[in-house]
């Protein structure tokens, strides 16, 4: 277990609104750590539409998702945010001294005075396989990630997908599994060319079976898989014997553990008061697409505004002894000192 | 203006008015047509606006782009007539277009 990181604020989510929250908090001397399940900053903007132009950011007539994230990173650099990528905040607890203990699924722990949830549509988690009845097998014989390779030793394994995850695991598990069948709907793969070549070599050697078609159903009982029903390109129906299945159908945003933090969610959104964007738990704020209030517009610019108001309230909590003096960035001594030091 | 007919997988039909320049997905969302989710809002970044294009229209509408094919990998029951409706732009040539929504989106 790692040491607990003591900080003023933890921002959950490194999308545009989470990034701008670093700026607004920094302006009022609140230091922040930022956690995101993705491996880089930018959230949806970078994950879903890095090359797509955005036209409604004030002062930027046209900017791509990636461009916006890059600009925000440059803008918050003076405040030296600490990022913790590839992990998801799994637990949030209020401590007896009115601070918050946050734990990530990677074991990182934070002790923070305020928590800012800027989680957008949620964490990008593996998309459920579009196969009727798959729920009954999930976690028992159908897995969306490989925790321990040994679990697949000597198993008849079906892997579905045409991207890097599907092909990497095909290559990795073929030597230890009893059999590996890779199912993909077309004979075109999105994975890196080198990986595709290695997969095809294993198919040629007879180590891996490649089935071009789509899985249509599962056969088994009590969550234990016996076979995967699949339809080939020519419409013929097949049954492929399997004890385990790894479907890779990309990522989709899901709210995840936030739902369990006692924030009185309504339709998967976190209600906030519009004076400070504080949730029903004092000290926990929610900004951007994840929050709900009358008249809410899911725009990046709304999230930026919410970040500014949130920061004022967060600063009062972090520095209760201080008198808040409103500052403009053009004349802010905080910002100028940080810029000079950067 | 163009008329677009959406048929759901149970056979229920709805014909709605579309403006040129809109996408078939946008027309569906604007008219609360069931069976289209459009999770990503039209970015060709998910596969939840999947439709089957009526055979008579397949040539006029054309096939999916390579990026769209990549996304269709994530869809349920993909067929040769499958398209993502956010990638079909309405033109006058598509007046009368018929599409069917799949049993489920993802």
Short mmCIF file of C-alpha atoms in Angstrom, two decimals:
data_model
loop_
_atom_site.label_atom_id
_atom_site.label_comp_id
_atom_site.label_asym_id
_atom_site.label_seq_id
_atom_site.Cartn_x
_atom_site.Cartn_y
_atom_site.Cartn_z
CA UNK A 1 0.00 0.00 0.00
CA UNK A 2 1.41 3.38 -0.96
CA UNK A 3 1.56 6.40 1.31
CA UNK A 4 -1.48 8.59 1.44
CA UNK A 5 -1.10 11.75 -0.64
CA UNK A 6 -2.27 14.77 1.37
CA UNK A 7 -3.58 17.54 -0.82
CA UNK A 8 -6.05 20.42 -0.96
CA UNK A 9 -8.13 19.00 -3.80
CA UNK A 10 -8.57 15.87 -5.86
CA UNK A 11 -10.18 16.35 -9.26
CA UNK A 12 -11.85 13.21 -10.60
CA UNK A 13 -11.56 13.39 -14.39
CA UNK A 14 -8.96 15.00 -16.67
CA UNK A 15 -11.35 16.15 -19.40
CA UNK A 16 -11.48 19.83 -20.42
CA UNK A 17 -13.53 20.81 -17.38
CA UNK A 18 -11.29 18.92 -14.94
CA UNK A 19 -8.24 20.55 -16.52
CA UNK A 20 -9.72 24.05 -16.30
CA UNK A 21 -10.63 23.37 -12.67
CA UNK A 22 -6.87 23.11 -12.00
CA UNK A 23 -6.55 26.67 -13.29
CA UNK A 24 -9.42 28.11 -11.30
CA UNK A 25 -8.33 26.31 -8.11
CA UNK A 26 -4.74 27.40 -8.69
CA UNK A 27 -5.84 31.04 -8.93
CA UNK A 28 -7.19 30.80 -5.38
CA UNK A 29 -4.17 28.85 -4.06
CA UNK A 30 -5.78 25.42 -3.96
CA UNK A 31 -3.41 22.70 -5.16
CA UNK A 32 -4.89 19.78 -7.02
CA UNK A 33 -4.19 16.20 -7.98
CA UNK A 34 -6.08 14.88 -11.02
CA UNK A 35 -7.13 11.24 -11.50
CA UNK A 36 -8.31 9.74 -14.81
CA UNK A 37 -8.93 6.21 -16.02
CA UNK A 38 -7.50 7.01 -19.46
CA UNK A 39 -3.76 7.10 -20.07
CA UNK A 40 -3.64 10.80 -20.98
CA UNK A 41 -5.46 14.08 -20.37
CA UNK A 42 -8.36 15.34 -22.47
CA UNK A 43 -11.20 12.97 -21.56
CA UNK A 44 -13.93 12.54 -24.17
CA UNK A 45 -12.45 15.30 -26.35
CA UNK A 46 -9.34 13.25 -26.92
CA UNK A 47 -10.85 9.78 -26.64
CA UNK A 48 -13.89 10.31 -28.88
CA UNK A 49 -13.10 13.19 -31.24
CA UNK A 50 -9.43 14.24 -31.19
CA UNK A 51 -9.58 15.45 -34.80
CA UNK A 52 -13.10 16.85 -34.82
CA UNK A 53 -13.47 20.62 -34.73
CA UNK A 54 -15.31 22.25 -31.82
CA UNK A 55 -16.86 25.62 -32.68
CA UNK A 56 -18.38 26.85 -29.43
CA UNK A 57 -15.41 27.59 -27.18
CA UNK A 58 -15.40 31.36 -26.53
CA UNK A 59 -12.42 33.00 -28.21
CA UNK A 60 -11.49 29.94 -30.24
CA UNK A 61 -13.50 29.98 -33.48
CA UNK A 62 -12.41 26.43 -34.28
CA UNK A 63 -10.35 23.97 -32.26
CA UNK A 64 -10.03 20.18 -32.34
CA UNK A 65 -10.62 18.04 -29.27
CA UNK A 66 -6.89 17.37 -29.04
CA UNK A 67 -6.09 21.04 -29.65
CA UNK A 68 -8.37 22.12 -26.82
CA UNK A 69 -6.77 19.63 -24.43
CA UNK A 70 -3.27 20.78 -25.47
CA UNK A 71 -4.21 24.44 -24.94
CA UNK A 72 -5.67 23.71 -21.52
CA UNK A 73 -2.53 21.82 -20.48
CA UNK A 74 -0.41 24.82 -21.50
CA UNK A 75 -2.78 27.12 -19.61
CA UNK A 76 -2.60 25.14 -16.34
CA UNK A 77 1.14 24.44 -16.50
CA UNK A 78 1.99 27.26 -14.04
CA UNK A 79 -0.08 25.46 -11.41
CA UNK A 80 1.91 22.21 -11.80
CA UNK A 81 -0.97 19.75 -11.50
CA UNK A 82 -0.08 16.19 -10.52
CA UNK A 83 -1.77 13.60 -12.78
CA UNK A 84 -2.60 10.01 -11.91
CA UNK A 85 -3.59 8.21 -15.10
CA UNK A 86 -4.83 4.68 -15.83
CA UNK A 87 -6.81 4.56 -12.63
CA UNK A 88 -10.31 5.14 -11.44
CA UNK A 89 -11.34 6.52 -8.06
CA UNK A 90 -13.18 3.55 -6.65
CA UNK A 91 -14.03 4.78 -3.15
CA UNK A 92 -14.78 8.12 -1.54
CA UNK A 93 -15.18 8.36 2.23
CA UNK A 94 -15.65 11.33 4.49
CA UNK A 95 -13.32 11.20 7.49
CA UNK A 96 -14.15 12.32 11.02
CA UNK A 97 -12.10 15.52 10.64
CA UNK A 98 -14.22 16.57 7.66
CA UNK A 99 -11.68 15.61 5.02
CA UNK A 100 -12.05 13.00 2.30
CA UNK A 101 -10.24 9.74 1.76
CA UNK A 102 -10.14 8.63 -1.87
CA UNK A 103 -8.84 5.29 -3.09
CA UNK A 104 -8.21 4.33 -6.69
CA UNK A 105 -8.40 0.87 -8.22
CA UNK A 106 -4.61 1.04 -8.60
CA UNK A 107 -4.21 1.50 -4.83
CA UNK A 108 -3.35 5.24 -4.85
CA UNK A 109 -4.81 6.97 -1.79
CA UNK A 110 -5.52 10.64 -1.25
CA UNK A 111 -6.48 12.62 1.83
CA UNK A 112 -8.09 15.81 0.50
CA UNK A 113 -9.97 18.81 1.85
CA UNK A 114 -12.19 19.02 -1.20
CA UNK A 115 -13.20 16.69 -4.01
CA UNK A 116 -14.16 17.92 -7.47
CA UNK A 117 -16.00 15.41 -9.62
CA UNK A 118 -15.50 16.34 -13.28
CA UNK A 119 -16.20 12.88 -14.60
CA UNK A 120 -18.30 13.79 -17.65
CA UNK A 121 -20.25 10.78 -18.82
CA UNK A 122 -18.24 8.58 -16.47
CA UNK A 123 -15.23 6.34 -16.84
CA UNK A 124 -14.35 4.80 -20.16
CA UNK A 125 -14.91 1.13 -19.41
CA UNK A 126 -15.09 -1.88 -21.72
CA UNK A 127 -18.35 -1.97 -23.66
CA UNK A 128 -20.59 -4.96 -22.93
CA UNK A 129 -20.51 -7.53 -25.75
CA UNK A 130 -23.61 -7.17 -27.97
CA UNK A 131 -24.57 -10.81 -27.46
CA UNK A 132 -27.98 -11.67 -25.98
CA UNK A 133 -27.70 -13.14 -22.48
CA UNK A 134 -24.01 -12.31 -21.99
CA UNK A 135 -24.72 -10.74 -18.56
CA UNK A 136 -25.25 -14.16 -16.99
CA UNK A 137 -21.69 -15.20 -17.85
CA UNK A 138 -19.82 -11.99 -17.01
CA UNK A 139 -17.22 -12.42 -14.29
CA UNK A 140 -17.55 -16.23 -14.33
CA UNK A 141 -16.52 -17.27 -17.83
CA UNK A 142 -16.78 -14.03 -19.84
CA UNK A 143 -14.19 -11.36 -19.03
CA UNK A 144 -13.56 -7.88 -20.43
CA UNK A 145 -10.00 -7.72 -19.15
CA UNK A 146 -7.29 -10.21 -18.28
CA UNK A 147 -6.31 -9.94 -14.61
CA UNK A 148 -4.16 -13.09 -14.52
CA UNK A 149 -3.12 -14.97 -17.65
CA UNK A 150 -3.06 -18.24 -15.72
CA UNK A 151 -6.85 -18.19 -15.45
CA UNK A 152 -6.89 -19.17 -19.14
CA UNK A 153 -4.33 -21.96 -18.97
CA UNK A 154 -5.54 -25.15 -20.72
CA UNK A 155 -8.89 -23.49 -21.52
CA UNK A 156 -10.80 -23.45 -24.77
CA UNK A 157 -10.83 -19.72 -25.29
CA UNK A 158 -12.86 -17.53 -27.64
CA UNK A 159 -11.63 -13.98 -28.19
CA UNK A 160 -13.83 -11.51 -30.07
CA UNK A 161 -12.67 -8.33 -31.75
CA UNK A 162 -10.38 -6.87 -34.38
CA UNK A 163 -8.43 -4.23 -32.47
CA UNK A 164 -5.21 -4.26 -30.48
CA UNK A 165 -6.70 -5.68 -27.28
CA UNK A 166 -8.24 -8.67 -29.04
CA UNK A 167 -5.14 -9.46 -31.07
CA UNK A 168 -2.63 -8.82 -28.28
CA UNK A 169 -4.46 -11.27 -26.03
CA UNK A 170 -4.73 -13.76 -28.89
CA UNK A 171 -0.95 -13.69 -29.22
CA UNK A 172 -0.37 -13.74 -25.46
CA UNK A 173 -2.78 -16.49 -24.53
CA UNK A 174 -2.33 -18.83 -27.52
CA UNK A 175 0.77 -20.49 -25.94
CA UNK A 176 -1.00 -21.40 -22.69
CA UNK A 177 -4.63 -21.95 -23.71
CA UNK A 178 -5.81 -25.34 -24.95
CA UNK A 179 -7.29 -23.62 -28.00
CA UNK A 180 -7.91 -20.05 -29.12
CA UNK A 181 -10.59 -19.03 -31.60
CA UNK A 182 -10.52 -15.40 -32.69
CA UNK A 183 -13.93 -14.18 -33.91
CA UNK A 184 -14.12 -10.98 -35.92
CA UNK A 185 -16.91 -9.84 -38.23
CA UNK A 186 -14.67 -9.08 -41.21
CA UNK A 187 -11.23 -10.04 -42.44
CA UNK A 188 -9.91 -6.52 -41.79
CA UNK A 189 -8.24 -5.75 -38.45
CA UNK A 190 -7.77 -2.43 -36.69
CA UNK A 191 -4.78 -3.66 -34.67
CA UNK A 192 -1.18 -2.62 -35.40
CA UNK A 193 0.02 -4.20 -38.70
CA UNK A 194 2.82 -6.11 -36.96
CA UNK A 195 0.33 -7.64 -34.51
CA UNK A 196 -1.98 -8.60 -37.38
CA UNK A 197 0.91 -10.33 -39.16
CA UNK A 198 1.83 -12.29 -36.03
CA UNK A 199 -1.79 -13.33 -35.55
CA UNK A 200 -2.02 -14.51 -39.19
CA UNK A 201 1.18 -16.51 -38.75
CA UNK A 202 -0.39 -18.32 -35.77
CA UNK A 203 -3.51 -18.99 -37.84
CA UNK A 204 -1.37 -20.42 -40.67
CA UNK A 205 0.44 -22.68 -38.18
CA UNK A 206 -2.91 -23.91 -36.90
CA UNK A 207 -2.28 -22.53 -33.39
CA UNK A 208 -5.17 -20.05 -33.60
CA UNK A 209 -8.52 -20.56 -35.33
CA UNK A 210 -9.80 -17.46 -37.09
CA UNK A 211 -13.57 -17.27 -37.53
CA UNK A 212 -14.87 -14.43 -39.69
CA UNK A 213 -18.39 -13.73 -38.52
CA UNK A 214 -20.37 -12.57 -35.51
CA UNK A 215 -21.19 -14.18 -32.19
CA UNK A 216 -24.96 -14.50 -31.86
CA UNK A 217 -25.49 -16.35 -28.61
CA UNK A 218 -23.96 -18.34 -25.77
CA UNK A 219 -24.51 -21.89 -24.57
CA UNK A 220 -23.74 -22.91 -21.01
CA UNK A 221 -25.21 -23.06 -17.54
CA UNK A 222 -24.76 -21.30 -14.20
CA UNK A 223 -22.54 -18.72 -15.82
CA UNK A 224 -20.14 -21.32 -17.15
CA UNK A 225 -19.73 -21.22 -20.91
CA UNK A 226 -19.78 -24.35 -23.06
CA UNK A 227 -19.95 -22.92 -26.56
CA UNK A 228 -20.32 -19.68 -28.48
CA UNK A 229 -22.91 -19.57 -31.26
CA UNK A 230 -21.64 -17.69 -34.27
CA UNK A 231 -22.84 -16.76 -37.73
CA UNK A 232 -20.31 -16.85 -40.56
CA UNK A 233 -20.20 -14.33 -43.40
CA UNK A 234 -22.12 -16.75 -45.66
CA UNK A 235 -24.91 -16.90 -43.07
CA UNK A 236 -24.09 -20.43 -41.88
CA UNK A 237 -24.48 -21.07 -38.15
CA UNK A 238 -21.71 -22.59 -36.03
CA UNK A 239 -21.05 -23.59 -32.44
CA UNK A 240 -17.54 -23.04 -31.15
CA UNK A 241 -16.63 -24.94 -27.99
CA UNK A 242 -15.43 -22.56 -25.28
CA UNK A 243 -14.83 -22.50 -21.51
CA UNK A 244 -14.02 -18.82 -21.49
CA UNK A 245 -14.60 -15.79 -23.68
CA UNK A 246 -12.85 -12.41 -23.92
CA UNK A 247 -14.98 -9.94 -25.92
CA UNK A 248 -13.38 -6.61 -26.92
CA UNK A 249 -15.99 -4.17 -28.20
CA UNK A 250 -14.24 -0.90 -27.42
CA UNK A 251 -14.85 1.51 -24.56
CA UNK A 252 -17.96 3.37 -23.49
CA UNK A 253 -18.47 5.94 -20.78
CA UNK A 254 -20.15 4.48 -17.71
CA UNK A 255 -20.68 6.27 -14.42
CA UNK A 256 -19.06 3.45 -12.45
CA UNK A 257 -18.33 3.71 -8.69
CA UNK A 258 -19.49 7.37 -8.44
CA UNK A 259 -22.99 5.95 -8.19
CA UNK A 260 -22.07 4.52 -4.76
CA UNK A 261 -20.79 7.74 -3.16
CA UNK A 262 -24.09 8.77 -1.57
CA UNK A 263 -24.57 11.84 -3.76
CA UNK A 264 -28.33 11.38 -4.35
CA UNK A 265 -27.94 10.74 -8.06
CA UNK A 266 -30.83 11.47 -10.34
CA UNK A 267 -30.81 9.78 -13.76
CA UNK A 268 -27.09 9.08 -13.37
CA UNK A 269 -26.30 12.76 -12.81
CA UNK A 270 -25.17 14.48 -9.62
CA UNK A 271 -27.50 17.23 -8.38
CA UNK A 272 -25.66 20.40 -7.33
CA UNK A 273 -26.57 23.83 -6.02
CA UNK A 274 -25.95 26.53 -8.61
CA UNK A 275 -24.17 28.98 -6.27
CA UNK A 276 -21.10 26.78 -5.90
CA UNK A 277 -21.76 23.53 -7.78
CA UNK A 278 -21.49 21.73 -4.46
CA UNK A 279 -23.21 18.36 -4.15
CA UNK A 280 -25.39 17.33 -1.22
CA UNK A 281 -22.13 16.39 0.56
CA UNK A 282 -20.38 19.61 1.68
CA UNK A 283 -16.85 19.66 0.31
CA UNK A 284 -17.68 17.50 -2.70
CA UNK A 285 -18.32 19.46 -5.90
CA UNK A 286 -19.51 18.26 -9.31
CA UNK A 287 -18.85 20.23 -12.51
CA UNK A 288 -19.28 19.63 -16.23
CA UNK A 289 -21.43 16.98 -17.90
CA UNK A 290 -21.72 14.86 -14.73
CA UNK A 291 -23.86 17.37 -12.80
CA UNK A 292 -27.50 18.37 -13.03
CA UNK A 293 -29.37 21.56 -12.11
CA UNK A 294 -32.34 23.39 -13.60
CA UNK A 295 -31.43 24.74 -17.04
CA UNK A 296 -28.21 22.73 -17.31
CA UNK A 297 -26.59 22.76 -20.75
CA UNK A 298 -24.01 20.06 -21.43
CA UNK A 299 -21.49 22.41 -23.01
CA UNK A 300 -17.78 22.63 -22.29
CA UNK A 301 -18.20 26.34 -21.65
CA UNK A 302 -20.83 25.66 -18.97
CA UNK A 303 -18.31 23.39 -17.26
CA UNK A 304 -15.70 26.17 -17.36
CA UNK A 305 -18.12 28.58 -15.68
CA UNK A 306 -18.99 25.95 -13.09
CA UNK A 307 -15.26 25.43 -12.39
CA UNK A 308 -14.83 29.14 -11.62
CA UNK A 309 -17.69 29.25 -9.13
CA UNK A 310 -16.71 25.93 -7.60
CA UNK A 311 -13.17 27.23 -6.99
CA UNK A 312 -14.43 30.17 -4.93
CA UNK A 313 -16.39 27.85 -2.63
CA UNK A 314 -13.58 25.27 -2.52
CA UNK A 315 -11.08 27.96 -1.50
CA UNK A 316 -13.29 29.07 1.38
CA UNK A 317 -13.19 25.50 2.64
CA UNK A 318 -9.46 24.98 2.08
CA UNK A 319 -8.44 28.40 3.47
CA UNK A 320 -11.22 29.28 5.90
CA UNK A 321 -8.97 31.82 7.64
CA UNK A 322 -8.49 33.91 4.52
CA UNK A 323 -10.64 36.74 3.30
CA UNK A 324 -11.48 35.99 -0.34
CA UNK A 325 -10.47 38.83 -2.63
CA UNK A 326 -11.71 38.50 -6.16
CA UNK A 327 -8.85 38.73 -8.67
CA UNK A 328 -8.62 39.15 -12.42
CA UNK A 329 -5.93 37.06 -14.12
CA UNK A 330 -4.44 40.19 -15.71
CA UNK A 331 -3.57 41.58 -12.30
CA UNK A 332 -3.52 38.44 -10.11
CA UNK A 333 -0.38 38.29 -8.01
CA UNK A 334 -0.94 34.54 -7.54
CA UNK A 335 -0.86 33.89 -11.25
CA UNK A 336 2.01 36.27 -11.91
CA UNK A 337 4.12 34.66 -9.16
CA UNK A 338 3.39 31.19 -10.51
CA UNK A 339 4.10 32.25 -14.11
CA UNK A 340 7.38 33.82 -12.99
CA UNK A 341 8.32 30.61 -11.21
CA UNK A 342 7.33 28.33 -14.10
CA UNK B 1 -37.07 18.59 -47.76
CA UNK B 2 -36.89 14.83 -47.90
CA UNK B 3 -39.06 12.13 -46.38
CA UNK B 4 -37.28 9.42 -44.40
CA UNK B 5 -39.04 6.26 -43.24
CA UNK B 6 -37.74 4.46 -40.16
CA UNK B 7 -38.91 0.91 -39.49
CA UNK B 8 -38.14 -0.65 -36.13
CA UNK B 9 -37.28 -4.33 -35.82
CA UNK B 10 -40.88 -5.14 -34.87
CA UNK B 11 -42.09 -3.61 -38.12
CA UNK B 12 -43.42 -0.31 -36.69
CA UNK B 13 -43.03 2.46 -39.28
CA UNK B 14 -42.53 6.22 -38.98
CA UNK B 15 -42.07 8.70 -41.80
CA UNK B 16 -40.57 12.06 -40.91
CA UNK B 17 -39.52 15.21 -42.73
CA UNK B 18 -35.80 15.87 -43.06
CA UNK B 19 -33.88 18.93 -44.20
CA UNK B 20 -30.98 18.62 -46.61
CA UNK B 21 -27.66 18.73 -44.76
CA UNK B 22 -29.00 16.98 -41.67
CA UNK B 23 -27.80 13.46 -41.00
CA UNK B 24 -30.23 10.55 -40.75
CA UNK B 25 -29.23 10.25 -37.07
CA UNK B 26 -30.07 13.91 -36.41
CA UNK B 27 -33.45 13.47 -38.08
CA UNK B 28 -34.14 10.44 -35.89
CA UNK B 29 -33.17 12.23 -32.65
CA UNK B 30 -35.10 15.41 -33.59
CA UNK B 31 -38.22 13.33 -34.14
CA UNK B 32 -37.79 10.98 -31.16
CA UNK B 33 -37.54 7.98 -33.44
CA UNK B 34 -37.01 4.96 -31.17
CA UNK B 35 -34.11 2.58 -31.69
CA UNK B 36 -31.41 5.21 -32.28
CA UNK B 37 -29.24 6.13 -29.28
CA UNK B 38 -26.40 8.18 -30.80
CA UNK B 39 -24.33 8.08 -27.61
CA UNK B 40 -21.42 10.07 -29.05
CA UNK B 41 -23.60 12.71 -30.68
CA UNK B 42 -22.54 12.13 -34.27
CA UNK B 43 -18.78 11.78 -33.99
CA UNK B 44 -18.55 8.36 -35.66
CA UNK B 45 -17.12 7.32 -32.29
CA UNK B 46 -19.63 4.73 -31.13
CA UNK B 47 -21.99 2.37 -32.91
CA UNK B 48 -25.31 3.28 -31.33
CA UNK B 49 -27.00 4.87 -34.37
CA UNK B 50 -26.71 1.69 -36.42
CA UNK B 51 -29.32 1.21 -39.19
CA UNK B 52 -29.93 -1.15 -42.10
CA UNK B 53 -30.43 0.71 -45.37
CA UNK B 54 -33.29 -0.63 -47.51
CA UNK B 55 -31.93 -2.62 -50.44
CA UNK B 56 -33.53 -0.31 -53.01
CA UNK B 57 -31.51 2.57 -51.56
CA UNK B 58 -28.14 0.89 -50.99
CA UNK B 59 -26.58 2.22 -54.19
CA UNK B 60 -27.70 5.83 -53.70
CA UNK B 61 -26.64 5.87 -50.05
CA UNK B 62 -23.36 4.04 -50.64
CA UNK B 63 -21.29 1.96 -48.25
CA UNK B 64 -19.56 2.85 -45.00
CA UNK B 65 -16.22 4.65 -44.88
CA UNK B 66 -13.25 2.74 -43.39
CA UNK B 67 -13.60 4.67 -40.10
CA UNK B 68 -17.29 3.79 -39.99
CA UNK B 69 -16.48 0.11 -40.69
CA UNK B 70 -14.17 0.20 -37.65
CA UNK B 71 -17.02 1.44 -35.48
CA UNK B 72 -19.46 -1.10 -36.94
CA UNK B 73 -17.18 -3.76 -35.39
CA UNK B 74 -18.81 -2.78 -32.06
CA UNK B 75 -22.41 -3.06 -33.28
CA UNK B 76 -24.95 -5.85 -32.88
CA UNK B 77 -25.95 -7.99 -35.90
CA UNK B 78 -24.01 -6.15 -38.59
CA UNK B 79 -25.17 -6.90 -42.15
CA UNK B 80 -24.01 -5.85 -45.62
CA UNK B 81 -26.66 -3.10 -45.52
CA UNK B 82 -25.40 -1.72 -42.17
CA UNK B 83 -24.52 1.97 -41.84
CA UNK B 84 -24.11 4.39 -38.98
CA UNK B 85 -26.94 6.87 -39.49
CA UNK B 86 -24.78 9.80 -38.29
CA UNK B 87 -22.67 9.31 -41.40
CA UNK B 88 -25.54 9.52 -43.91
CA UNK B 89 -26.11 13.12 -44.98
CA UNK B 90 -29.55 13.96 -46.39
CA UNK B 91 -29.64 15.23 -49.96
CA UNK B 92 -32.58 15.62 -52.33
CA UNK B 93 -31.51 12.30 -53.85
CA UNK B 94 -32.45 10.61 -50.58
CA UNK B 95 -36.11 11.74 -50.59
CA UNK B 96 -38.06 8.59 -49.73
CA UNK B 97 -35.14 6.80 -48.06
CA UNK B 98 -36.11 3.78 -45.97
CA UNK B 99 -33.99 2.47 -43.10
CA UNK B 100 -34.60 -0.17 -40.42
CA UNK B 101 -33.26 0.01 -36.87
CA UNK B 102 -31.68 -3.14 -35.41
CA UNK B 103 -33.02 -5.13 -32.48
CA UNK B 104 -30.55 -3.38 -30.20
CA UNK B 105 -27.88 -0.72 -30.30
CA UNK B 106 -24.75 -2.30 -28.87
#
